[in-house]
Short mmCIF file of C-alpha atoms and ligand atoms in Angstrom, two decimals:
data_model
loop_
_atom_site.label_atom_id
_atom_site.label_comp_id
_atom_site.label_asym_id
_atom_site.label_seq_id
_atom_site.Cartn_x
_atom_site.Cartn_y
_atom_site.Cartn_z
CA UNK N 936 -57.10 -41.59 -2.96
CA UNK N 937 -54.59 -38.83 -3.83
CA UNK N 938 -54.19 -40.27 -7.30
CA UNK N 939 -58.03 -40.12 -7.80
CA UNK N 940 -58.02 -36.27 -6.70
CA UNK N 941 -55.08 -35.75 -9.07
CA UNK N 942 -56.99 -37.34 -11.97
CA UNK N 943 -60.05 -35.17 -11.25
CA UNK N 944 -57.81 -32.05 -11.32
CA UNK N 945 -56.17 -32.97 -14.57
CA UNK N 946 -59.69 -33.54 -16.12
CA UNK N 947 -61.19 -30.29 -14.85
CA UNK N 948 -58.31 -28.12 -15.72
CA UNK N 949 -58.56 -29.15 -19.33
CA UNK N 950 -62.37 -28.51 -19.35
CA UNK N 951 -62.06 -25.18 -17.63
CA UNK N 952 -58.93 -23.69 -19.44
CA UNK N 953 -56.81 -23.65 -16.34
CA UNK N 954 -53.05 -23.77 -16.04
CA UNK N 955 -51.61 -24.78 -12.71
CA UNK N 956 -48.40 -22.87 -11.51
CA UNK N 957 -46.70 -24.36 -8.43
CA UNK N 958 -43.69 -23.02 -6.50
CA UNK N 959 -40.91 -25.61 -5.96
CA UNK N 960 -41.69 -25.43 -2.20
CA UNK N 961 -45.13 -27.10 -2.68
CA UNK N 962 -45.68 -30.63 -1.80
CA UNK N 963 -44.89 -33.34 -4.19
CA UNK N 964 -48.71 -34.34 -4.87
CA UNK N 965 -49.06 -30.81 -6.15
CA UNK N 966 -45.84 -30.41 -8.28
CA UNK N 967 -46.50 -33.73 -9.89
CA UNK N 968 -49.63 -32.42 -11.80
CA UNK N 969 -48.71 -28.78 -12.13
CA UNK N 970 -47.98 -27.49 -15.61
CA UNK N 971 -45.19 -25.26 -14.37
CA UNK N 972 -43.10 -25.70 -11.41
CA UNK N 973 -40.31 -23.27 -10.43
CA UNK N 974 -39.39 -20.17 -8.57
CA UNK N 975 -41.64 -17.24 -8.26
CA UNK N 976 -40.30 -15.38 -11.23
CA UNK N 977 -40.36 -18.33 -13.57
CA UNK N 978 -44.08 -19.03 -12.69
CA UNK N 979 -44.89 -15.41 -13.62
CA UNK N 980 -42.81 -15.49 -16.86
CA UNK N 981 -44.48 -18.77 -17.93
CA UNK N 982 -47.97 -17.34 -17.00
CA UNK N 983 -47.41 -14.40 -19.28
CA UNK N 984 -46.66 -16.78 -22.19
CA UNK N 985 -49.55 -19.09 -21.47
CA UNK N 986 -52.63 -19.09 -23.52
CA UNK N 987 -55.22 -20.37 -20.94
CA UNK N 988 -57.58 -17.74 -19.35
CA UNK N 989 -57.26 -18.97 -15.82
CA UNK N 990 -54.05 -19.25 -13.78
CA UNK N 991 -54.25 -21.12 -10.52
CA UNK N 992 -51.23 -20.49 -8.34
CA UNK N 993 -50.11 -22.87 -5.61
CA UNK N 994 -47.73 -20.76 -3.66
CA UNK N 995 -48.01 -17.45 -1.60
CA UNK N 996 -49.76 -14.22 -2.08
CA UNK N 997 -46.98 -12.07 -3.57
CA UNK N 998 -46.44 -14.78 -6.29
CA UNK N 999 -50.07 -14.64 -7.49
CA UNK N 1000 -49.84 -10.86 -7.51
CA UNK N 1001 -46.74 -10.97 -9.79
CA UNK N 1002 -48.50 -13.35 -12.05
CA UNK N 1003 -51.48 -10.97 -12.24
CA UNK N 1004 -49.16 -8.02 -12.97
CA UNK N 1005 -47.58 -9.76 -15.88
CA UNK N 1006 -50.87 -11.38 -17.21
CA UNK N 1007 -53.48 -8.65 -16.36
CA UNK N 1008 -56.00 -10.17 -18.75
CA UNK N 1009 -56.06 -13.57 -16.84
CA UNK N 1010 -58.14 -14.71 -14.10
CA UNK N 1011 -55.51 -15.34 -11.38
CA UNK N 1012 -56.61 -17.48 -8.37
CA UNK N 1013 -54.35 -18.28 -5.37
CA UNK N 1014 -55.34 -21.80 -4.36
CA UNK N 1015 -55.18 -21.05 -0.72
CA UNK N 1016 -55.82 -17.42 -0.10
CA UNK N 1017 -54.54 -17.48 3.41
CA UNK N 1018 -51.00 -18.33 2.34
CA UNK N 1019 -48.91 -15.12 2.63
CA UNK N 1020 -45.12 -14.53 2.95
CA UNK N 1021 -44.17 -13.00 6.18
CA UNK N 1022 -41.04 -11.37 4.46
CA UNK N 1023 -43.00 -10.00 1.59
CA UNK N 1024 -45.39 -8.15 4.22
CA UNK N 1025 -42.80 -6.80 6.62
CA UNK N 1026 -42.76 -3.25 5.33
CA UNK N 1027 -45.23 -0.76 3.96
CA UNK N 1028 -44.56 1.51 0.83
CA UNK N 1029 -44.60 4.69 3.11
CA UNK N 1030 -41.82 3.23 5.34
CA UNK N 1031 -39.78 2.58 2.27
CA UNK N 1032 -40.26 5.96 0.77
CA UNK N 1033 -39.32 7.49 4.28
CA UNK N 1034 -36.01 5.56 4.19
CA UNK N 1035 -35.31 6.45 0.60
CA UNK N 1036 -35.70 10.22 1.44
CA UNK N 1037 -32.61 10.00 3.74
CA UNK N 1038 -30.30 9.27 0.86
CA UNK N 1039 -29.37 11.19 -2.38
CA UNK N 1040 -28.94 9.31 -5.48
CA UNK N 1041 -30.51 6.24 -4.04
CA UNK N 1042 -32.04 3.28 -6.09
CA UNK N 1043 -34.60 1.14 -4.33
CA UNK N 1044 -33.93 -2.47 -5.22
CA UNK N 1045 -36.62 -4.83 -4.01
CA UNK N 1046 -36.46 -8.67 -3.91
CA UNK N 1047 -39.28 -10.07 -5.89
CA UNK N 1048 -40.64 -11.41 -2.53
CA UNK N 1049 -42.61 -8.18 -1.80
CA UNK N 1050 -46.13 -7.01 -2.03
CA UNK N 1051 -47.41 -5.14 -5.15
CA UNK N 1052 -47.66 -2.01 -2.90
CA UNK N 1053 -43.91 -2.13 -2.18
CA UNK N 1054 -43.18 -2.76 -5.90
CA UNK N 1055 -44.81 0.48 -6.77
CA UNK N 1056 -42.17 2.31 -4.83
CA UNK N 1057 -39.25 0.24 -6.21
CA UNK N 1058 -36.93 1.16 -9.04
CA UNK N 1059 -36.03 -2.49 -9.77
CA UNK N 1060 -36.87 -5.90 -8.75
CA UNK N 1061 -34.54 -8.76 -8.35
CA UNK N 1062 -34.76 -12.52 -7.74
CA UNK N 1063 -32.10 -14.39 -5.58
CA UNK N 1064 -30.48 -15.62 -8.99
CA UNK N 1065 -30.47 -12.25 -10.66
CA UNK N 1066 -29.66 -9.89 -7.61
CA UNK N 1067 -25.91 -9.78 -7.91
CA UNK N 1068 -25.83 -9.15 -11.72
CA UNK N 1069 -28.57 -6.54 -11.60
CA UNK N 1070 -27.12 -4.47 -8.77
CA UNK N 1071 -23.83 -4.46 -10.60
CA UNK N 1072 -25.56 -2.76 -13.57
CA UNK N 1073 -27.39 -0.07 -11.68
CA UNK N 1074 -25.84 3.34 -12.26
CA UNK N 1075 -26.67 4.76 -8.80
CA UNK N 1076 -24.01 4.63 -6.02
CA UNK N 1077 -26.49 4.11 -3.10
CA UNK N 1078 -28.72 1.12 -3.17
CA UNK N 1079 -31.52 0.60 -0.64
CA UNK N 1080 -31.95 -3.12 -0.71
CA UNK N 1081 -35.39 -4.36 0.61
CA UNK N 1082 -36.49 -6.37 2.57
CA UNK N 1083 -33.87 -9.25 3.01
CA UNK N 1084 -30.78 -8.06 4.74
CA UNK N 1085 -29.10 -11.54 4.32
CA UNK N 1086 -29.60 -11.49 0.58
CA UNK N 1087 -28.70 -7.81 0.48
CA UNK N 1088 -25.59 -8.38 2.63
CA UNK N 1089 -24.46 -11.19 0.39
CA UNK N 1090 -24.81 -9.04 -2.67
CA UNK N 1091 -23.11 -5.96 -1.05
CA UNK N 1092 -20.09 -8.10 -0.18
CA UNK N 1093 -19.66 -8.97 -3.92
CA UNK N 1094 -20.07 -5.32 -5.06
CA UNK N 1095 -17.72 -3.21 -2.75
CA UNK N 1096 -17.83 -0.15 -4.96
CA UNK N 1097 -21.54 0.54 -4.17
CA UNK N 1098 -23.11 1.71 -1.02
CA UNK N 1099 -25.72 -0.76 0.38
CA UNK N 1100 -28.33 0.41 2.82
CA UNK N 1101 -29.97 -2.64 4.28
CA UNK N 1102 -32.96 -2.96 6.38
CA UNK N 1103 -33.87 -5.41 9.13
CA UNK N 1104 -36.05 -7.71 7.13
CA UNK N 1105 -35.70 -11.27 5.86
CA UNK N 1106 -37.36 -14.69 5.56
CA UNK N 1107 -38.15 -16.00 9.05
CA UNK N 1108 -37.62 -19.71 7.85
CA UNK N 1109 -34.15 -19.32 6.31
CA UNK N 1110 -32.81 -16.56 8.79
CA UNK N 1111 -33.60 -18.88 11.79
CA UNK N 1112 -30.89 -21.30 10.91
CA UNK N 1113 -27.92 -21.07 13.21
CA UNK N 1114 -24.24 -21.65 12.52
CA UNK N 1115 -24.13 -24.58 14.92
CA UNK N 1116 -26.61 -26.59 12.73
CA UNK N 1117 -24.31 -26.30 9.80
CA UNK N 1118 -21.38 -27.58 11.97
CA UNK N 1119 -23.42 -30.49 13.13
CA UNK N 1120 -24.64 -31.41 9.56
CA UNK N 1121 -21.11 -31.14 8.18
CA UNK N 1122 -19.82 -33.43 10.85
CA UNK N 1123 -22.50 -35.94 10.30
CA UNK N 1124 -22.01 -35.98 6.60
CA UNK N 1125 -18.34 -35.05 6.05
CA UNK N 1126 -18.44 -36.10 2.20
CA UNK N 1127 -21.55 -33.92 1.32
CA UNK N 1128 -21.32 -30.70 -0.38
CA UNK N 1129 -23.19 -27.88 1.25
CA UNK N 1130 -25.59 -25.98 -1.00
CA UNK N 1131 -27.30 -22.88 0.67
CA UNK N 1132 -29.79 -20.12 -0.20
CA UNK N 1133 -28.49 -16.57 0.35
CA UNK N 1134 -31.55 -15.82 2.62
CA UNK N 1135 -29.64 -17.69 5.40
CA UNK N 1136 -27.41 -15.67 7.69
CA UNK N 1137 -23.88 -14.88 6.73
CA UNK N 1138 -22.51 -17.16 9.43
CA UNK N 1139 -24.36 -20.03 7.81
CA UNK N 1140 -23.60 -19.12 4.21
CA UNK N 1141 -19.81 -18.88 4.80
CA UNK N 1142 -19.48 -22.68 5.00
CA UNK N 1143 -21.22 -23.26 1.63
CA UNK N 1144 -19.76 -24.92 -1.35
CA UNK N 1145 -22.43 -23.37 -3.46
CA UNK N 1146 -24.64 -20.21 -2.76
CA UNK N 1147 -27.80 -19.79 -4.95
CA UNK N 1148 -31.36 -19.58 -5.43
CA UNK N 1149 -33.74 -22.64 -5.24
CA UNK N 1150 -33.46 -23.30 -8.84
CA UNK N 1151 -29.60 -22.67 -8.73
CA UNK N 1152 -29.33 -25.29 -5.99
CA UNK N 1153 -31.35 -27.87 -7.84
CA UNK N 1154 -29.35 -27.35 -11.05
CA UNK N 1155 -26.08 -27.65 -9.26
CA UNK N 1156 -27.04 -30.75 -7.42
CA UNK N 1157 -28.40 -32.40 -10.65
CA UNK N 1158 -25.33 -31.62 -12.64
CA UNK N 1159 -22.79 -32.30 -9.86
CA UNK N 1160 -20.80 -35.56 -10.08
CA UNK N 1161 -20.81 -35.69 -6.30
CA UNK N 1162 -23.18 -38.03 -4.58
CA UNK N 1163 -24.14 -36.36 -1.17
CA UNK N 1164 -25.42 -32.94 -0.39
CA UNK N 1165 -26.67 -30.98 2.63
CA UNK N 1166 -29.55 -28.80 1.37
CA UNK N 1167 -29.71 -25.42 3.02
CA UNK N 1168 -33.15 -24.27 1.76
CA UNK N 1169 -36.81 -25.27 2.26
CA UNK N 1170 -36.91 -28.93 2.77
CA UNK N 1171 -39.41 -29.57 0.02
CA UNK N 1172 -36.43 -28.95 -2.48
CA UNK N 1173 -34.59 -31.85 -0.79
CA UNK N 1174 -37.70 -34.11 -1.37
CA UNK N 1175 -37.91 -33.09 -5.00
CA UNK N 1176 -34.25 -33.60 -5.54
CA UNK N 1177 -34.30 -36.99 -3.82
CA UNK N 1178 -37.18 -38.05 -6.12
CA UNK N 1179 -35.44 -36.80 -9.25
CA UNK N 1180 -31.86 -38.11 -8.38
CA UNK N 1181 -32.36 -41.46 -6.70
CA UNK N 1182 -28.57 -42.21 -7.12
CA UNK N 1183 -27.68 -39.27 -4.91
CA UNK N 1184 -28.31 -38.60 -1.28
CA UNK N 1185 -29.60 -35.32 0.11
CA UNK N 1186 -29.66 -34.35 3.84
CA UNK N 1187 -31.55 -31.50 5.33
CA UNK N 1188 -29.51 -28.79 6.93
CA UNK N 1189 -32.27 -28.44 9.54
CA UNK N 1190 -35.51 -30.11 10.16
CA UNK N 1191 -36.89 -26.56 10.80
CA UNK N 1192 -36.31 -25.47 7.26
CA UNK N 1193 -40.08 -25.69 6.53
CA UNK N 1194 -42.15 -22.71 5.43
CA UNK N 1195 -45.67 -23.03 7.04
CA UNK N 1196 -47.11 -20.58 4.35
CA UNK N 1197 -45.82 -22.69 1.62
CA UNK N 1198 -47.21 -25.86 3.19
CA UNK N 1199 -50.69 -24.31 3.72
CA UNK N 1200 -51.88 -25.32 0.25
CA UNK N 1201 -53.32 -28.71 0.02
CA UNK N 1202 -54.33 -30.91 -2.92
CA UNK N 1203 -58.00 -30.30 -1.98
CA UNK N 1204 -57.47 -26.58 -2.10
CA UNK N 1205 -56.03 -27.01 -5.66
CA UNK N 1206 -58.99 -29.07 -6.60
CA UNK N 1207 -61.42 -26.51 -5.33
CA UNK N 1208 -59.51 -23.62 -7.06
CA UNK N 1209 -59.61 -25.46 -10.41
CA UNK N 1210 -63.36 -26.26 -9.96
CA UNK N 1211 -64.03 -22.67 -9.25
CA UNK N 1212 -65.39 -23.20 -5.77
CA UNK N 1213 -62.23 -22.27 -3.81
CA UNK N 1214 -59.14 -20.23 -3.76
CA UNK N 1215 -59.04 -16.44 -3.73
CA UNK N 1216 -59.01 -14.36 -6.93
CA UNK N 1217 -56.29 -11.73 -7.12
CA UNK N 1218 -57.38 -8.34 -7.98
CA UNK N 1219 -55.12 -5.18 -8.14
CA UNK N 1220 -56.15 -1.63 -8.84
CA UNK N 1221 -55.10 -0.45 -12.38
CA UNK N 1222 -52.90 2.22 -10.68
CA UNK N 1223 -51.09 -0.33 -8.48
CA UNK N 1224 -50.62 -2.68 -11.47
CA UNK N 1225 -49.27 0.04 -13.70
CA UNK N 1226 -46.84 1.31 -11.19
CA UNK N 1227 -45.68 -2.14 -9.74
CA UNK N 1228 -45.01 -3.66 -13.07
CA UNK N 1229 -42.39 -0.94 -13.76
CA UNK N 1230 -39.70 -2.42 -11.53
CA UNK N 1231 -40.32 -5.86 -13.00
CA UNK N 1232 -39.84 -4.52 -16.51
CA UNK N 1233 -36.68 -2.90 -15.38
CA UNK N 1234 -35.46 -6.17 -14.03
CA UNK N 1235 -36.09 -7.82 -17.42
CA UNK N 1236 -34.14 -4.90 -19.27
CA UNK N 1237 -31.19 -5.26 -16.89
CA UNK N 1238 -31.22 -9.08 -17.08
CA UNK N 1239 -30.41 -8.89 -20.77
S1 SF4 E 327 -39.66 -19.47 2.54
FE1 SF4 E 327 -39.45 -17.51 3.52
S2 SF4 E 327 -39.57 -16.05 1.65
FE2 SF4 E 327 -40.34 -18.01 0.95
S3 SF4 E 327 -42.62 -17.91 1.36
FE3 SF4 E 327 -41.80 -18.80 3.23
S4 SF4 E 327 -41.47 -16.99 4.59
FE4 SF4 E 327 -41.61 -16.20 2.42
#
């Protein structure tokens, strides 16, 4: 049944000039037939290089917005329009501007997991893999890092000569993990390396053998000559790793590391979006698009 739906999607996407972009946290039946699978920024970059006129995004709202910003000429459809990211939507642009006013010489650094509206008031965007390097290169002394205080705290510890202003935002899925869950997992699997996302709290991250983005965790586990790993990020990463590395064993840090928004998209949503009868088309005003893309271009410049 699932394979029939997958075949139908593959046929339709060719006929209709659709490219499917799926975040790594999507379920396996979706990632198996997606053209591009990766973190939010990889999806946007690949969409900008892609020649097809339609991009169907399996992920959450801010990801489809970022694809639209980098490929304004494309029709961009979010396969399940109700899939948002609670962290991306935690603050408004006005709240960020009010905070910025309190500091002189302040750069607003926003995690890519933010809305287009927040990006319009940001100086530079970062991903979890580029945050450290980009913040080191920013000239200004004061950095208002939004919205994830865990990622911001991790970066600030590694750049002690800058003054980081953090706000009380973050990913509700990663930040819900408690220290005692790491202690339990390490006791149960004493030979396993612990790989963790910096969106987790510092009392969790301090036990890590490796701290990095989703793609960083995947690369590390694939290249490592060790055989057992505790995965401290969304549990679909563990499932993908187990599929790709059958000779290794992956344990979840917690059964609660599941993002309901990332799991909202089903293979039927994808089918309907590719068919043109479902999903939500992403539209952004020219003004928002023009302003929001500035911080993404700045990220690209500083990444070089
Ligand atoms: S895992 Fe966290 S940051 Fe990612 S989409 Fe879900 S709520 Fe947002």
